[in-house]
CSV table of C-alpha atoms and ligand atoms in Angstrom, one decimal:
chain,number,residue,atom,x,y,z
A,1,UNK,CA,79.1,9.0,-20.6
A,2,UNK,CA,79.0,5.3,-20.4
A,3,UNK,CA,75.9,3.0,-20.0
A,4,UNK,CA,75.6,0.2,-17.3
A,5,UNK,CA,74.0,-2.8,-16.6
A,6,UNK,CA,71.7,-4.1,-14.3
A,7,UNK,CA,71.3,-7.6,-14.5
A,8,UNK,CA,69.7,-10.3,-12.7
A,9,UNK,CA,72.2,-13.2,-11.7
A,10,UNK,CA,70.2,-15.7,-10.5
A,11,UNK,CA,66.5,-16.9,-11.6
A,12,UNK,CA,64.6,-13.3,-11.8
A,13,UNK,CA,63.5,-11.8,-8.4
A,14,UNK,CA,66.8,-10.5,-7.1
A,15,UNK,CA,65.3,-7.0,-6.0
A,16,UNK,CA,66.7,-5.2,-9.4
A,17,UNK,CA,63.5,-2.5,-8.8
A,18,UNK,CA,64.5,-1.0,-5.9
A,19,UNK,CA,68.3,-0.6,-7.3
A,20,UNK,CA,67.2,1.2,-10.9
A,21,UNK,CA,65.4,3.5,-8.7
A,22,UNK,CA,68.0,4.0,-6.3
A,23,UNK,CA,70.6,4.2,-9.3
A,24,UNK,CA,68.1,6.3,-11.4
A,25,UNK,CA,68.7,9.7,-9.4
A,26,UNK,CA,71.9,10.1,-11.6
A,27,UNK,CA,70.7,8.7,-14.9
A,28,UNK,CA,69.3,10.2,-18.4
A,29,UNK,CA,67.7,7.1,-19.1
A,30,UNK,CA,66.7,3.5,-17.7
A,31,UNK,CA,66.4,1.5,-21.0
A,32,UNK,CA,64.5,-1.9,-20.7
A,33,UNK,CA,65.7,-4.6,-23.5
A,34,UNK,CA,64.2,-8.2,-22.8
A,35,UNK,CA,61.2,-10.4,-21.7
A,36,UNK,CA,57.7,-8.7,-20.6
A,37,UNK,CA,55.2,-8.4,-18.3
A,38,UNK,CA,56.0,-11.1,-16.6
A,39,UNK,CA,58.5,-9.4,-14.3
A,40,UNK,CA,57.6,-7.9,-12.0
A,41,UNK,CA,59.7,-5.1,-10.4
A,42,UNK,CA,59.1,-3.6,-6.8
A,43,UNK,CA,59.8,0.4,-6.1
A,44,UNK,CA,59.6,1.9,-2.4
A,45,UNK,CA,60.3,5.8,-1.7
A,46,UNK,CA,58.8,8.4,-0.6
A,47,UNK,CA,56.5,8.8,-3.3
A,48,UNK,CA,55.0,5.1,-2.4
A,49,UNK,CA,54.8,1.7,-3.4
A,50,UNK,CA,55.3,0.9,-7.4
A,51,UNK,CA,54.9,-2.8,-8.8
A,52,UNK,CA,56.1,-2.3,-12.1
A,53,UNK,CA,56.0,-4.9,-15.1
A,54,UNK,CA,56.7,-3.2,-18.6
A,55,UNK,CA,57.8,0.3,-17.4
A,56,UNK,CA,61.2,0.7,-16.3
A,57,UNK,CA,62.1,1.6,-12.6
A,58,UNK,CA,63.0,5.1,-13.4
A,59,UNK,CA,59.9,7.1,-12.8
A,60,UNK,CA,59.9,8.1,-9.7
A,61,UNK,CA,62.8,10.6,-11.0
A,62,UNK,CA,61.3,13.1,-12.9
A,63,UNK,CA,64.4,14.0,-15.0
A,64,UNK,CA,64.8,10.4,-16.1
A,65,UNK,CA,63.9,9.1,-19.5
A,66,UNK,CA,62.0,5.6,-19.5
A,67,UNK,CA,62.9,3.7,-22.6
A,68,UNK,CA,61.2,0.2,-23.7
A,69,UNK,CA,63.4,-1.7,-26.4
A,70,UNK,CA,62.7,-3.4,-29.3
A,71,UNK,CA,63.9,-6.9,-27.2
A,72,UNK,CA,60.9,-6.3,-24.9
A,73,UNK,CA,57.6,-7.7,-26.0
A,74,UNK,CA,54.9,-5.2,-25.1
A,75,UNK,CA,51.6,-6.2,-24.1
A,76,UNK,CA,49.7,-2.7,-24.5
A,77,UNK,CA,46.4,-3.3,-22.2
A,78,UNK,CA,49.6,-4.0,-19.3
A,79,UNK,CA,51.4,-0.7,-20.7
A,80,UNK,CA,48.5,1.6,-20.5
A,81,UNK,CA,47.5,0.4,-17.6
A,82,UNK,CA,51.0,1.4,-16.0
A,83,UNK,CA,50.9,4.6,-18.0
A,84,UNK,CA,47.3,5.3,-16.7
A,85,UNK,CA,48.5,4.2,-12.9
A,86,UNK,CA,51.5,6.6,-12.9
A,87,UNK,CA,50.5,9.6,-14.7
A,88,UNK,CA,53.1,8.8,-17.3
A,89,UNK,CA,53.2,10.9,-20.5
A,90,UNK,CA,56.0,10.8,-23.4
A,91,UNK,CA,58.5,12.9,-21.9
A,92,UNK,CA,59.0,10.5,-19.3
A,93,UNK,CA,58.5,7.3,-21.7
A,94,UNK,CA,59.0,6.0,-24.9
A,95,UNK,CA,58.2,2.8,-26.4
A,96,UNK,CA,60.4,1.3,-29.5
A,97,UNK,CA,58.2,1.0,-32.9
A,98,UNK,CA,60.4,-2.0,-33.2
A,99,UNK,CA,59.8,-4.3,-30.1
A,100,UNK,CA,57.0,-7.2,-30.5
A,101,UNK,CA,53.3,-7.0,-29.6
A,102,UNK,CA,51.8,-9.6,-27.5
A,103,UNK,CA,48.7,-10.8,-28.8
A,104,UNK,CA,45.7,-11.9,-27.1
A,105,UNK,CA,46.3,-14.9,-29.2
A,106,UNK,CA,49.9,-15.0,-27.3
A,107,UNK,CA,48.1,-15.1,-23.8
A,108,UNK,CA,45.7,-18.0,-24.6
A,109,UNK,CA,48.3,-20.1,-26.5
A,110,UNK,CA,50.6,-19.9,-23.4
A,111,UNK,CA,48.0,-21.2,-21.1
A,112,UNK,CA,46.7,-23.6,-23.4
A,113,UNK,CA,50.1,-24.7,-23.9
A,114,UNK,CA,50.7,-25.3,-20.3
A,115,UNK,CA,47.4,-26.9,-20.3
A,116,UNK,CA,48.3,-29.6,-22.5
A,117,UNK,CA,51.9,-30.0,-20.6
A,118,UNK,CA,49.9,-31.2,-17.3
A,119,UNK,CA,52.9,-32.4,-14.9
A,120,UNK,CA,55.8,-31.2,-17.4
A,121,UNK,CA,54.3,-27.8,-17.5
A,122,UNK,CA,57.1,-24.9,-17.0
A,123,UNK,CA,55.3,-23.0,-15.2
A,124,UNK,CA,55.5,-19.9,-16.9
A,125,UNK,CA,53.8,-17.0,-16.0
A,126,UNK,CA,50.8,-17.2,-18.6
A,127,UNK,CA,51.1,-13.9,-20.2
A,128,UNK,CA,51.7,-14.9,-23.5
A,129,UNK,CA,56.1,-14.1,-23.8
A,130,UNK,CA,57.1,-17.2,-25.3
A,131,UNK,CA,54.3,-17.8,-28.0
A,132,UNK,CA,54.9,-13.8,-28.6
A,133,UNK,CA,58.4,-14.5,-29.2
A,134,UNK,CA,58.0,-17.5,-31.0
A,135,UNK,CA,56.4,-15.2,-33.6
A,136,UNK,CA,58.8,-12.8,-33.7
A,137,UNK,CA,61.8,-15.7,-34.1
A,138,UNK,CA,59.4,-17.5,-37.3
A,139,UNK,CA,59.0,-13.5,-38.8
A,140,UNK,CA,54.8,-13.5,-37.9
A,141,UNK,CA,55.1,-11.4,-35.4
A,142,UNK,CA,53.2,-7.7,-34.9
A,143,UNK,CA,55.6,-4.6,-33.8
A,144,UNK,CA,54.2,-1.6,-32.2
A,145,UNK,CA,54.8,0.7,-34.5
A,146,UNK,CA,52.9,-1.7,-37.0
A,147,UNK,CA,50.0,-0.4,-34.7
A,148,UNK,CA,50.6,2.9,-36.6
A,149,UNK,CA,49.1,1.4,-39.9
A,150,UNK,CA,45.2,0.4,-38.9
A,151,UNK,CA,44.5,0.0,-42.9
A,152,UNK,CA,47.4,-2.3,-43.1
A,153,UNK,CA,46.5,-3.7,-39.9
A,154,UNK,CA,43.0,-4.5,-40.8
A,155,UNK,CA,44.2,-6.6,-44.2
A,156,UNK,CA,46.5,-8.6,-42.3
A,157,UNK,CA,44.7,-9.3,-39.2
A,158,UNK,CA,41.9,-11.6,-40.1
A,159,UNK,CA,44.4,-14.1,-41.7
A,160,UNK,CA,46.4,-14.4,-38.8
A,161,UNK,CA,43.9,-14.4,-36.4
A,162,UNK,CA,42.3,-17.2,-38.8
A,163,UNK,CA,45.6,-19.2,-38.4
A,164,UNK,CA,45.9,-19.0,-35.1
A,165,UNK,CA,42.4,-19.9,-34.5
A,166,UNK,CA,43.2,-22.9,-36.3
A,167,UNK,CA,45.7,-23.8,-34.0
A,168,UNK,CA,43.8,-23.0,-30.5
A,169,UNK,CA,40.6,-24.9,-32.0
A,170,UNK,CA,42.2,-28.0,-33.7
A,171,UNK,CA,45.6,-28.6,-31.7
A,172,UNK,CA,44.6,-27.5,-28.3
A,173,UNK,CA,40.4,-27.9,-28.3
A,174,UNK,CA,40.3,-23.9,-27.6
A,175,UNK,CA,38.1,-20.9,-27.9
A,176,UNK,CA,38.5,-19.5,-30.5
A,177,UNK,CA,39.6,-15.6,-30.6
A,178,UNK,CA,37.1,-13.2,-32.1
A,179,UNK,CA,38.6,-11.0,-34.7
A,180,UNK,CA,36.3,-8.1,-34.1
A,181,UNK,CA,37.5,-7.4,-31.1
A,182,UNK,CA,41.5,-7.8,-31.4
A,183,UNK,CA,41.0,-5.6,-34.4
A,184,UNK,CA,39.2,-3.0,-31.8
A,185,UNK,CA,41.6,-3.7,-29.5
A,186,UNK,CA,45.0,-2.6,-31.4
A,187,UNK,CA,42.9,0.7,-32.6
A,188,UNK,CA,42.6,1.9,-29.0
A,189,UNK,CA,45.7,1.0,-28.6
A,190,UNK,CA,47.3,3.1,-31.5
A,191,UNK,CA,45.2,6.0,-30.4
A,192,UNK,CA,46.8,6.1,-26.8
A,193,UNK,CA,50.5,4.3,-27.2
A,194,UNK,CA,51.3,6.8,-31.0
A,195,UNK,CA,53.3,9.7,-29.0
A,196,UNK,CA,55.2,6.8,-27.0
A,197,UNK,CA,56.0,5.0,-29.9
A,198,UNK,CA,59.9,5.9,-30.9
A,199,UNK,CA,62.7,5.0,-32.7
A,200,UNK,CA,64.4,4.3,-29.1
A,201,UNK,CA,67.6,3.7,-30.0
A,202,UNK,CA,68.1,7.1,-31.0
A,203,UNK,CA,67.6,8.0,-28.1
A,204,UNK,CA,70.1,6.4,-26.0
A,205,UNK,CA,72.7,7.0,-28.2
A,206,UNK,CA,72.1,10.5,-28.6
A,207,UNK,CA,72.0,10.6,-24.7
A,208,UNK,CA,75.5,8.7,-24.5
A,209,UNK,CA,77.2,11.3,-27.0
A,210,UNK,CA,75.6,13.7,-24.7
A,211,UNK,CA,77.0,13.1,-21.6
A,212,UNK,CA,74.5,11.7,-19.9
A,213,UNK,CA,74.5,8.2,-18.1
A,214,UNK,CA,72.2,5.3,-19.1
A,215,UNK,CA,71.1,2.6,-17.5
A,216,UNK,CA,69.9,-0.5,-18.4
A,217,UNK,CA,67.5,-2.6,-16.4
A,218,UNK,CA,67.6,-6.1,-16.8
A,219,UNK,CA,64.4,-8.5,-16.3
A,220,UNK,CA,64.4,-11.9,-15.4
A,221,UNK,CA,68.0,-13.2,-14.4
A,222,UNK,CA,70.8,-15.4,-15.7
A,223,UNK,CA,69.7,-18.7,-14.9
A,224,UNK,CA,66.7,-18.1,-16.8
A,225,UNK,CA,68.1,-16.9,-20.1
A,226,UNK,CA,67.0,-19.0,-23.8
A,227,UNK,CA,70.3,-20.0,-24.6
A,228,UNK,CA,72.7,-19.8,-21.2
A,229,UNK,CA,70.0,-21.0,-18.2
A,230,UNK,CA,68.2,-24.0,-17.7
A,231,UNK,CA,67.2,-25.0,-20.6
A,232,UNK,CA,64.1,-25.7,-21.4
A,233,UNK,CA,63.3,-24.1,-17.6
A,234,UNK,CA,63.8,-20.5,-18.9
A,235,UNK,CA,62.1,-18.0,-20.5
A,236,UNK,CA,62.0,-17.3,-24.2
A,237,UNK,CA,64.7,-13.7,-24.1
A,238,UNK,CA,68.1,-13.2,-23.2
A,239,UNK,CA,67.9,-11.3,-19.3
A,240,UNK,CA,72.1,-12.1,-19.8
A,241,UNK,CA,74.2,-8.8,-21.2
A,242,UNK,CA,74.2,-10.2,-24.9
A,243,UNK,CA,70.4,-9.7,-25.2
A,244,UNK,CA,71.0,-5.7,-23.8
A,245,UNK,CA,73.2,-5.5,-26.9
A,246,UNK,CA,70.2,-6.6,-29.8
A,247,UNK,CA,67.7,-5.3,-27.2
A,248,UNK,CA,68.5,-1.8,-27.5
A,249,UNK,CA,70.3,-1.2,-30.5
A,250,UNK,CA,73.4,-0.4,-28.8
A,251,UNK,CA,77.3,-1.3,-28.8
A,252,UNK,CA,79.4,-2.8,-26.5
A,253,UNK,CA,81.7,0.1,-26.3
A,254,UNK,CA,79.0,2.0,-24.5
A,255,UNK,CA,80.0,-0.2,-21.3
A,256,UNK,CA,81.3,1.7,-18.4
A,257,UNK,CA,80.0,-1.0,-16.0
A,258,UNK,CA,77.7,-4.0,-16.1
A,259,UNK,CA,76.6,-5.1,-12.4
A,260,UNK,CA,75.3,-8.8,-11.2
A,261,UNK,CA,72.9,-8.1,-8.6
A,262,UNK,CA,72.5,-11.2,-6.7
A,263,UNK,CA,70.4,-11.9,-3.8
A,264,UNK,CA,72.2,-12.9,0.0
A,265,UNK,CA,70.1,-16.2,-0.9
A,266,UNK,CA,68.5,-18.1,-3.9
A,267,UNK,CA,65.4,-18.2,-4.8
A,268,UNK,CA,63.4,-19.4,-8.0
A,269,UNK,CA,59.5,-19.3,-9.3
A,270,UNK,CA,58.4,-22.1,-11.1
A,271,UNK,CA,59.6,-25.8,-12.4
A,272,UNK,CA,63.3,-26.3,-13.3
A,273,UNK,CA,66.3,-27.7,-11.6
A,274,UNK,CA,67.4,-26.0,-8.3
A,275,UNK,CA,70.0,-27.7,-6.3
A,276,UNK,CA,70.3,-25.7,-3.2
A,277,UNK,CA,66.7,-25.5,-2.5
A,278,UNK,CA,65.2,-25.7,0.9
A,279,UNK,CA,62.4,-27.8,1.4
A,280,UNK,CA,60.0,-28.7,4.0
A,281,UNK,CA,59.3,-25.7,7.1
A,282,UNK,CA,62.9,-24.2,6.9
A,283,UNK,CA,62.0,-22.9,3.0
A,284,UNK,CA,58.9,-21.7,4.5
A,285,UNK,CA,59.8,-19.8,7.3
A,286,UNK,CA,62.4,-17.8,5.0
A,287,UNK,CA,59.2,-17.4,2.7
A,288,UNK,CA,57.2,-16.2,4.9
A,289,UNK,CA,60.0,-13.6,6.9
A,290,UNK,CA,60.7,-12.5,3.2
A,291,UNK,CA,57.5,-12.0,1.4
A,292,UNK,CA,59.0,-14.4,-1.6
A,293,UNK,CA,55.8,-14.5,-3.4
A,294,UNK,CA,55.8,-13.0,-7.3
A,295,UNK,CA,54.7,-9.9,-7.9
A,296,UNK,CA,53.1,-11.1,-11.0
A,297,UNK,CA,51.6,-13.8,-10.1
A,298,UNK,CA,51.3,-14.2,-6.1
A,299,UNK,CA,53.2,-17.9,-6.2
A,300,UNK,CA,55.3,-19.0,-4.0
A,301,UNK,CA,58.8,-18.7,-4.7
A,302,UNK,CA,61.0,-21.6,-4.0
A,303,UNK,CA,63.5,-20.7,-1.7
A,304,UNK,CA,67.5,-22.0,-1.9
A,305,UNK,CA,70.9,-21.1,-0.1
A,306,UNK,CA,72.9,-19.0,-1.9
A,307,UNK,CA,74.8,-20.7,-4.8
A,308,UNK,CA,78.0,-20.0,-5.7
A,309,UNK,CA,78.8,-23.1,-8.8
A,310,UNK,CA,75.9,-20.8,-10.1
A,311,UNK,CA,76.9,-17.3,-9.5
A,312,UNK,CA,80.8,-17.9,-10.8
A,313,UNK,CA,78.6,-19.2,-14.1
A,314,UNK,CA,76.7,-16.1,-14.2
A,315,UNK,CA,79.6,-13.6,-13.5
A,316,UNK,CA,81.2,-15.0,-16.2
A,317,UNK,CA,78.7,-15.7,-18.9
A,318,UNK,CA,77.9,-11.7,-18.4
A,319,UNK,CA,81.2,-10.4,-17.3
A,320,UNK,CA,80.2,-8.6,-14.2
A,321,UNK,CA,82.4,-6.1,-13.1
A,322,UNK,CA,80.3,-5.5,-9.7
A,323,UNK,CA,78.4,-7.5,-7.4
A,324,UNK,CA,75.0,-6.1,-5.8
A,325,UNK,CA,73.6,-7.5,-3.4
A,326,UNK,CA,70.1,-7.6,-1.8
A,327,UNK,CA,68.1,-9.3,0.7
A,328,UNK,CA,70.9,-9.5,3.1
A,329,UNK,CA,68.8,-8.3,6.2
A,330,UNK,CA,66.9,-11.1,5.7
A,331,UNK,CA,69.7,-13.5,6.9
A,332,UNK,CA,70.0,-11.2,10.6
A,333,UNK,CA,69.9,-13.4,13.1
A,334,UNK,CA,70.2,-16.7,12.0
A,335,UNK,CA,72.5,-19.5,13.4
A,336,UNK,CA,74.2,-20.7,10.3
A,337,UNK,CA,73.9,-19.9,6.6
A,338,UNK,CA,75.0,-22.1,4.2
A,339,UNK,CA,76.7,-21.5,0.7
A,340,UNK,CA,76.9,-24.0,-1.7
A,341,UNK,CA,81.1,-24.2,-2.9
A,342,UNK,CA,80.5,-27.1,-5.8
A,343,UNK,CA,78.3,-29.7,-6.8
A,344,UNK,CA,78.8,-33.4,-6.8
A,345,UNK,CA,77.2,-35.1,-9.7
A,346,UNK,CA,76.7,-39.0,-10.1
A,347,UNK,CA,79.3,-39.5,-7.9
A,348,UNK,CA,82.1,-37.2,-9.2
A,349,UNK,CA,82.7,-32.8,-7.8
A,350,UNK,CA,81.8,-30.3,-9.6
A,351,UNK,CA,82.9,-27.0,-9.6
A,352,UNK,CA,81.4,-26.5,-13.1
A,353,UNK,CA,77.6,-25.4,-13.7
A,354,UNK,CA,76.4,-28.2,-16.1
A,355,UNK,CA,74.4,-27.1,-19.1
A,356,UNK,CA,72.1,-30.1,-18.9
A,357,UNK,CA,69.1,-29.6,-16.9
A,358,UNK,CA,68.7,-33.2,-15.8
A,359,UNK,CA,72.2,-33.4,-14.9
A,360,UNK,CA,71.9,-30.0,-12.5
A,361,UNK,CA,68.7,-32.0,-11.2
A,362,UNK,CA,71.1,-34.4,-10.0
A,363,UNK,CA,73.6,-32.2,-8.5
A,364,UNK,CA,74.0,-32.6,-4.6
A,365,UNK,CA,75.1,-29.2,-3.3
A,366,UNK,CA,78.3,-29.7,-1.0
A,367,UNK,CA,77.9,-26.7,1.5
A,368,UNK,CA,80.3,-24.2,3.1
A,369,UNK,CA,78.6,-23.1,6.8
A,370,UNK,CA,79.0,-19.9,7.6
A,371,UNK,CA,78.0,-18.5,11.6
A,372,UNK,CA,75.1,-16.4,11.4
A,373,UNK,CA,75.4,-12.7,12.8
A,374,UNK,CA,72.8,-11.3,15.8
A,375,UNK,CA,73.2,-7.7,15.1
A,376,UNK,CA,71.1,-6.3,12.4
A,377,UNK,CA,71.9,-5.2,9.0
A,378,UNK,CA,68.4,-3.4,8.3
A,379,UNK,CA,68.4,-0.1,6.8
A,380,UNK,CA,72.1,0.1,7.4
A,381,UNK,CA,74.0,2.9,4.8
A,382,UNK,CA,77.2,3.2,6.2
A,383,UNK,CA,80.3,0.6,6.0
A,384,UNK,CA,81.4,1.0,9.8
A,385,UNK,CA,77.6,0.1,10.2
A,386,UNK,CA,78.2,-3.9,9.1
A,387,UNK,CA,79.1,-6.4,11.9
A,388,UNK,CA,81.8,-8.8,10.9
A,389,UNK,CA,79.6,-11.8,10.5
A,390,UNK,CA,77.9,-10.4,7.7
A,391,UNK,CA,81.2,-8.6,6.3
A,392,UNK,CA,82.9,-12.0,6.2
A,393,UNK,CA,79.5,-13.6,4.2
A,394,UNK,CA,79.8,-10.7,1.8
A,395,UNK,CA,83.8,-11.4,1.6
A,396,UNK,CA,83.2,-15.0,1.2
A,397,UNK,CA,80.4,-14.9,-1.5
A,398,UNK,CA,82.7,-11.8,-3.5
A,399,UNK,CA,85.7,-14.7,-3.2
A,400,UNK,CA,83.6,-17.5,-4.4
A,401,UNK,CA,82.1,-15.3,-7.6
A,402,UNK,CA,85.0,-13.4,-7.9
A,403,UNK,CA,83.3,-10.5,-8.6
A,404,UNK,CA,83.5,-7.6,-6.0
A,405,UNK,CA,80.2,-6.3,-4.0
A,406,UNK,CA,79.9,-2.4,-4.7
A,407,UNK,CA,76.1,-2.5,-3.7
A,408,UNK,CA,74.6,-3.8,-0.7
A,409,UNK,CA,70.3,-3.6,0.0
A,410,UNK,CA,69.3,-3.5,3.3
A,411,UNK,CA,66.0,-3.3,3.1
A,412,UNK,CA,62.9,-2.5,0.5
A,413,UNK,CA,62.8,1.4,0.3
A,414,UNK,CA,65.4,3.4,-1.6
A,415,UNK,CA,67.7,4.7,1.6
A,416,UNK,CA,68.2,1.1,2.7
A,417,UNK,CA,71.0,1.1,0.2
A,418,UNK,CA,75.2,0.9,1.4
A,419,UNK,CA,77.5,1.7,-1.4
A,420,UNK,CA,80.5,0.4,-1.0
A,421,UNK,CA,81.7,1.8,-4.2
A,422,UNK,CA,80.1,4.0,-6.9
A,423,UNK,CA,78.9,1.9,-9.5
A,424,UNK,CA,78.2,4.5,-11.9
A,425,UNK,CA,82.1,5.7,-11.3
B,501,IMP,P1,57.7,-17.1,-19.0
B,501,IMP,O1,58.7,-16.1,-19.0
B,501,IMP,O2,56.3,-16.5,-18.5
B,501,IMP,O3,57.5,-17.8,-20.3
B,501,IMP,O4,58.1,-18.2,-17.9
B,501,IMP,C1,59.2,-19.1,-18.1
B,501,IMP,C2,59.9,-19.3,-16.7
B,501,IMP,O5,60.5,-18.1,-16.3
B,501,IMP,C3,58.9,-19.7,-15.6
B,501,IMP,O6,59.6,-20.6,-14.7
B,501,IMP,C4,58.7,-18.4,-14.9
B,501,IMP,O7,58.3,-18.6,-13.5
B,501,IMP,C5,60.0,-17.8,-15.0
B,501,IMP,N1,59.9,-16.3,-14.9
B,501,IMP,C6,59.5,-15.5,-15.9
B,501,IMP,N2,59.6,-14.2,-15.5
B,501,IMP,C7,60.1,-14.2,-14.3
B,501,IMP,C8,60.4,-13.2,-13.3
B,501,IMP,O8,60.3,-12.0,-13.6
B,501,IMP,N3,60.9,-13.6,-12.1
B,501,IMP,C9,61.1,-14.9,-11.8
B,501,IMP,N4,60.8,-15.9,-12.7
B,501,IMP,C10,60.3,-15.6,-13.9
């Protein structure tokens, strides 16, 4: 059985929770592959309300296998904590011995860091990812299965925590960390994660030649991605299909799908360019009648019309095969929507996403405008249920990405779901 994709295809916050756990009923395993805890994934069933960071979205199922890859970097206090919350134990989650460790050291250098950016600051979510990956990329990173060697542990901690004290005290005028208690700190933590901690992508492969269906649950989104987003407004993984690739330990063969899920609108947390944003009382009525604030950190979330220059850049940079798409009774009622069809940049159109940030600050969004719909979309599950408004905005949008919409959310909680057309065919 073939493995699928769920990826983000805009900047992180598309609503990819609820559809793991919707999608989750028929899988083996939900395999996480990049970033941290700073997503933040929202799950609503029966069962309750889960804000998930590190664990994948497949819990609530009790036959589905939770699987964090070596791409992810894991802080533990946040994994324990989630483990602790949801009565998790290692049939239901495994950790790989090969993904990165942040640090305490990670946490305080990412703050410090945006510290000492004042105005330019990215506005990252100060839980240590980048500095944790910058270790791994210049080989001083920690794995978690290093946590299984306390005696080694102990022998090369107090040098790095020496170096990295350097650094916090000299460069940035920091605290220093306290050795002591990062060395307690990763004992506790090898006492509690050591049955999680797997070889994990044994696991998934061994489920594939199995028959069994695995999906894999993307973090952050497209836009955001190290090497295809907007640079240097991103976050230090690859949320695009590449990074699901090294993230798991898994070949591209295993594709039977990989699915963009999009929301009817834009949004974006954060600094970075962000043409189709909405300023001024429109953004924050839409704010407010959506609940955009993060789930990690309670900001704000800058709201935009839907953008289709960057979807068509998305679909392609990670081949979707199926459009999902969420948030769309959020648009019920309005007059008019607007959908950004191309750019026009110092003068000249666009139908290209530019890779240069400061030129996609620059880029005036030229706008389609579509009439709104009165009837309501909420909790609707069946096709006949969609009024033709909102048919022709998903029609439009599925013309404009060219990718067609198999998925389309309705609402928060699992059963607010329409399937148009099985994405785990
Ligand atoms: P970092 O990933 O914490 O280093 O933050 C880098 C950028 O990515 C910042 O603009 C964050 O707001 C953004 N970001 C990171 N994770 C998420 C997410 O899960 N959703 C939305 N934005 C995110």
């Amino acid at each position: 059985m073939p493995a699928y994709a769920v990826i983000g295809a805009q900047w992180g916050d598309e609503g990819k929770g609820k559809i793991i756990d919707f999608l989750a009923e028929n899988a083996a395993i939900i395999a996480r592959y990049s970033g941290g805890n700073n997503a933040g994934h929202t799950v609503i069933n029966d069962a309750g309300t889960f804000k998930l960071h590190l664990v994948p979205s497949g819990i609530c199922w009790p036959h589905t296998m939770n699987v964090i890859g070596n791409g992810v970097v894991v802080d533990p206090d946040i994994l324990l904590k989630e483990i602790n919350e949801n009565n998790l134990d290692p049939s239901r989650l495994a950790v790989s011995d090969r993904a990165h460790l942040i640090m305490p050291y990670h946490i305080t250098l990412d703050n410090l860091e945006e510290e000492r950016r004042g105005d330019a600051k990215l506005g990252t979510t100060g839980r240590g990812v980048g500095p944790a990956y910058v270790d791994k990329v210049s080989r001083q990173g920690l794995r978690v299965g290093e946590l299984l060697d306390p005696e080694d542990l102990a022998l090369r901690l107090p040098d790095i925590i020496a170096f990295k004290n350097e650094i916090i005290t000299k460069i940035y005028g920091g605290k220093p960390i306290e050795l002591e208690e990062v060395f307690e700190k990763t004992k506790l933590w090898a006492t509690e994660l050591a049955p999680y901690i797997q070889p994990v992508e044994n696991q998934i492969a061994e489920a594939l030649e199995n028959d069994g269906k695995v999906i894999v649950e993307g973090a952050q989104g497209a836009l955001l991605d190290l090497d295809h987003g907007t640079y240097p407004f991103v976050t230090s993984s690859n949320p695009t299909v590449g990074g699901t690739l090294t993230g798991l330990g898994m070949g591209p063969r295993s594709y039977g799908g990989v699915g963009g899920v999009f929301k009817a609108y834009c949004t974006r947390v954060g600094a970075g360019p962000f043409p189709t944003e909405i300023h001024g009382a429109e953004g924050d009525a839409i704010r407010e009648q959506a609940g955009e604030f993060g789930v990690t950190t309670g900001r704000a979330r800058r709201i935009g019309w839907f953008d289709a220059v960057a979807g068509r850049y998305s679909a392609r940079v990670n081949g979707f095969d199926a459009m999902i798409i969420t948030k769309l009774d959020i648009l019920d009622g309005w007059d008019e929507i607007k959908v950004c069809v191309a750019y026009e940049i110092d003068g000249v159109r666009t139908e290209q996403f530019p890779v240069d940030a400061a030129m996609l600050d620059r880029a005036k969004p030229i706008y389609e405008i579509h009439p709104g719909w009165t009837e309501s979309t909420r909790s609707i599950t069946e096709e006949s249920q969609l009024n033709d408004g909102a048919r022709a905005y998903i029609r439009r949008l599925e013309e404009l990405v060219g990718v067609k919409t198999k998925i389309l959310s309705t609402g928060p909680r699992r059963e607010e779901t329409l399937v148009l057309e099985d994405f785990l065919a």
